[in-house]
């Protein structure tokens, strides 16, 4: 059986792989045959980002509950976390709306999806991931049970994420093969 840390690491690797393939596709805009791939990516990102968002919200709430004194540095770290989460959610929702348009309009909706997806991936690369202030706070305040609670990964969640990842794999055009490091 794999540890929680190994399961989360696998999920993060798959998320990074999907984001990298999406970024690679966006560098080759204008291909009319990307609707199925973009739809699969949108479905995957919706599920993966929902879980990551929930984890980050839990982390912020848990820090607020566990920190002894909310000083200026804690307030700043939590405000930055909230700002990143809000920015990510706005961009994700725009991309998911564009994905839904792909389902109904097909290739005619590719340009809008690509614009929304570029905004989303740019934001992720620039703003998401581990950030020192909140990561340091969590590292100081959380015990192993806290990390497990925050992860909130169930067998159903894990199976769904892997199934959606397999759909991305199946829909990935030959010129966007997954990175060899996977």
Tab-separated table of C-alpha atoms in Angstrom:
chain	number	residue	atom	x	y	z
A	1	UNK	CA	0.000	0.000	0.000
A	2	UNK	CA	1.252	3.448	-0.844
A	3	UNK	CA	1.574	6.168	1.737
A	4	UNK	CA	-0.524	9.310	1.690
A	5	UNK	CA	2.540	11.289	0.659
A	6	UNK	CA	3.182	8.942	-2.295
A	7	UNK	CA	-0.464	9.122	-3.397
A	8	UNK	CA	-0.452	12.918	-3.273
A	9	UNK	CA	2.890	13.054	-5.101
A	10	UNK	CA	1.446	10.855	-7.876
A	11	UNK	CA	-1.594	13.084	-8.160
A	12	UNK	CA	0.604	16.190	-8.354
A	13	UNK	CA	2.798	14.584	-11.049
A	14	UNK	CA	-0.262	13.760	-13.128
A	15	UNK	CA	-1.639	17.282	-12.681
A	16	UNK	CA	1.680	18.765	-13.774
A	17	UNK	CA	1.765	16.437	-16.790
A	18	UNK	CA	-1.722	17.537	-17.883
A	19	UNK	CA	-0.846	21.198	-17.385
A	20	UNK	CA	2.363	20.762	-19.390
A	21	UNK	CA	0.519	19.075	-22.253
A	22	UNK	CA	-2.082	21.833	-22.222
A	23	UNK	CA	0.679	24.455	-22.308
A	24	UNK	CA	2.343	22.626	-25.206
A	25	UNK	CA	-0.961	22.543	-27.101
A	26	UNK	CA	-1.464	26.256	-26.504
A	27	UNK	CA	1.880	26.968	-28.145
A	28	UNK	CA	0.470	25.339	-31.303
A	29	UNK	CA	-2.853	27.176	-31.462
A	30	UNK	CA	-5.204	26.930	-34.388
A	31	UNK	CA	-5.405	23.146	-34.642
A	32	UNK	CA	-9.037	22.226	-35.292
A	33	UNK	CA	-8.581	18.688	-33.980
A	34	UNK	CA	-7.984	19.629	-30.336
A	35	UNK	CA	-11.614	19.754	-29.076
A	36	UNK	CA	-11.600	16.219	-27.631
A	37	UNK	CA	-8.221	16.782	-25.962
A	38	UNK	CA	-9.220	20.165	-24.558
A	39	UNK	CA	-12.484	18.730	-23.227
A	40	UNK	CA	-10.625	15.887	-21.494
A	41	UNK	CA	-8.150	18.382	-20.027
A	42	UNK	CA	-11.014	20.570	-18.812
A	43	UNK	CA	-12.702	17.601	-17.146
A	44	UNK	CA	-9.451	16.591	-15.479
A	45	UNK	CA	-8.648	20.120	-14.319
A	46	UNK	CA	-12.148	20.587	-12.930
A	47	UNK	CA	-11.781	17.537	-10.664
A	48	UNK	CA	-8.123	18.053	-9.764
A	49	UNK	CA	-8.436	21.752	-9.036
A	50	UNK	CA	-11.609	21.200	-7.009
A	51	UNK	CA	-9.644	18.922	-4.707
A	52	UNK	CA	-6.601	21.203	-4.565
A	53	UNK	CA	-8.790	24.207	-3.874
A	54	UNK	CA	-10.519	22.346	-1.028
A	55	UNK	CA	-7.117	21.354	0.375
A	56	UNK	CA	-5.817	24.915	0.269
A	57	UNK	CA	-8.987	26.303	1.849
A	58	UNK	CA	-8.662	23.696	4.617
A	59	UNK	CA	-5.024	24.639	5.060
A	60	UNK	CA	-5.901	28.304	5.489
A	61	UNK	CA	-8.695	27.506	7.938
A	62	UNK	CA	-6.490	25.138	9.914
A	63	UNK	CA	-3.707	27.718	10.131
A	64	UNK	CA	-6.221	30.273	11.387
A	65	UNK	CA	-7.407	27.794	14.049
A	66	UNK	CA	-3.978	26.607	15.162
A	67	UNK	CA	-1.820	29.706	15.110
A	68	UNK	CA	-1.381	31.151	18.586
A	69	UNK	CA	-1.085	34.757	17.515
A	70	UNK	CA	-2.284	36.250	14.237
A	71	UNK	CA	0.350	38.877	13.579
A	72	UNK	CA	1.030	40.903	10.452
A	73	UNK	CA	3.094	38.144	8.791
A	74	UNK	CA	0.344	35.552	9.345
A	75	UNK	CA	-2.304	37.954	8.040
A	76	UNK	CA	-0.181	38.657	4.967
A	77	UNK	CA	0.458	34.959	4.267
A	78	UNK	CA	-3.236	34.100	4.561
A	79	UNK	CA	-4.306	37.086	2.467
A	80	UNK	CA	-1.882	36.012	-0.271
A	81	UNK	CA	-3.277	32.467	-0.112
A	82	UNK	CA	-6.856	33.759	-0.397
A	83	UNK	CA	-5.892	36.029	-3.299
A	84	UNK	CA	-4.198	33.188	-5.192
A	85	UNK	CA	-7.157	30.886	-4.621
A	86	UNK	CA	-9.642	33.506	-5.849
A	87	UNK	CA	-7.556	34.270	-8.937
A	88	UNK	CA	-7.230	30.592	-9.734
A	89	UNK	CA	-10.959	29.965	-9.313
A	90	UNK	CA	-11.867	32.852	-11.635
A	91	UNK	CA	-9.567	31.585	-14.357
A	92	UNK	CA	-10.600	27.966	-13.891
A	93	UNK	CA	-14.300	28.868	-14.192
A	94	UNK	CA	-13.639	30.798	-17.407
A	95	UNK	CA	-11.789	27.791	-18.834
A	96	UNK	CA	-14.554	25.401	-17.775
A	97	UNK	CA	-17.182	27.598	-19.431
A	98	UNK	CA	-15.092	27.523	-22.596
A	99	UNK	CA	-14.829	23.720	-22.271
A	100	UNK	CA	-18.621	23.525	-22.095
A	101	UNK	CA	-18.801	25.606	-25.280
A	102	UNK	CA	-16.447	23.101	-26.919
A	103	UNK	CA	-18.935	20.352	-26.126
A	104	UNK	CA	-21.728	22.155	-27.940
A	105	UNK	CA	-19.876	24.047	-30.674
A	106	UNK	CA	-16.847	21.842	-31.328
A	107	UNK	CA	-13.966	23.367	-33.279
A	108	UNK	CA	-15.762	26.726	-33.513
A	109	UNK	CA	-15.107	27.228	-29.778
A	110	UNK	CA	-11.414	26.316	-29.792
A	111	UNK	CA	-10.078	29.885	-29.926
A	112	UNK	CA	-12.050	30.911	-26.833
A	113	UNK	CA	-10.958	27.793	-24.969
A	114	UNK	CA	-7.340	28.420	-25.882
A	115	UNK	CA	-7.520	32.019	-24.656
A	116	UNK	CA	-9.098	30.972	-21.355
A	117	UNK	CA	-6.720	28.044	-20.932
A	118	UNK	CA	-3.677	30.248	-21.612
A	119	UNK	CA	-4.811	32.684	-18.929
A	120	UNK	CA	-5.356	29.748	-16.543
A	121	UNK	CA	-2.021	28.025	-17.202
A	122	UNK	CA	-0.094	31.300	-17.016
A	123	UNK	CA	-1.679	32.023	-13.638
A	124	UNK	CA	-0.880	28.532	-12.353
A	125	UNK	CA	2.755	28.743	-13.405
A	126	UNK	CA	3.196	32.205	-11.895
A	127	UNK	CA	1.128	31.920	-8.715
A	128	UNK	CA	0.286	28.429	-7.563
A	129	UNK	CA	2.292	25.728	-5.837
A	130	UNK	CA	4.103	25.844	-2.540
A	131	UNK	CA	4.566	29.290	-1.121
A	132	UNK	CA	6.981	29.856	1.702
A	133	UNK	CA	4.829	31.743	4.177
A	134	UNK	CA	1.808	29.427	4.289
A	135	UNK	CA	3.926	26.296	3.785
A	136	UNK	CA	6.183	27.341	6.673
A	137	UNK	CA	3.185	28.035	8.900
A	138	UNK	CA	1.588	24.691	8.063
A	139	UNK	CA	4.910	22.907	8.613
A	140	UNK	CA	5.197	24.404	12.089
A	141	UNK	CA	1.553	23.957	13.086
A	142	UNK	CA	0.419	20.671	11.531
A	143	UNK	CA	0.899	17.117	12.757
A	144	UNK	CA	0.632	14.074	10.484
A	145	UNK	CA	-3.112	13.716	11.249
A	146	UNK	CA	-3.614	17.331	10.168
A	147	UNK	CA	-1.908	16.692	6.839
A	148	UNK	CA	-4.059	13.634	6.251
A	149	UNK	CA	-7.227	15.565	7.096
A	150	UNK	CA	-6.169	18.428	4.849
A	151	UNK	CA	-5.417	16.064	1.946
A	152	UNK	CA	-8.913	14.609	2.190
A	153	UNK	CA	-8.124	12.009	-0.447
A	154	UNK	CA	-10.565	9.125	-0.597
A	155	UNK	CA	-10.301	5.984	-2.683
A	156	UNK	CA	-13.153	7.306	-4.851
A	157	UNK	CA	-11.354	10.632	-5.370
A	158	UNK	CA	-8.170	8.842	-6.318
A	159	UNK	CA	-9.957	6.504	-8.740
A	160	UNK	CA	-11.809	9.410	-10.375
A	161	UNK	CA	-8.620	11.448	-10.796
A	162	UNK	CA	-6.811	8.474	-12.357
A	163	UNK	CA	-9.732	7.731	-14.706
A	164	UNK	CA	-9.850	11.366	-15.871
A	165	UNK	CA	-6.080	11.297	-16.350
A	166	UNK	CA	-6.456	8.171	-18.509
A	167	UNK	CA	-9.006	10.059	-20.638
A	168	UNK	CA	-6.480	12.864	-21.125
A	169	UNK	CA	-3.885	10.254	-22.121
A	170	UNK	CA	-6.287	8.737	-24.655
A	171	UNK	CA	-7.181	12.129	-26.135
A	172	UNK	CA	-3.621	13.491	-26.260
A	173	UNK	CA	-2.628	14.158	-29.869
A	174	UNK	CA	0.572	12.451	-31.013
A	175	UNK	CA	2.430	15.771	-31.172
A	176	UNK	CA	1.694	16.370	-27.478
A	177	UNK	CA	2.885	13.116	-25.949
A	178	UNK	CA	3.329	13.159	-22.189
A	179	UNK	CA	6.747	14.108	-20.882
A	180	UNK	CA	9.218	11.232	-20.574
A	181	UNK	CA	9.777	12.026	-16.895
A	182	UNK	CA	6.342	10.716	-15.992
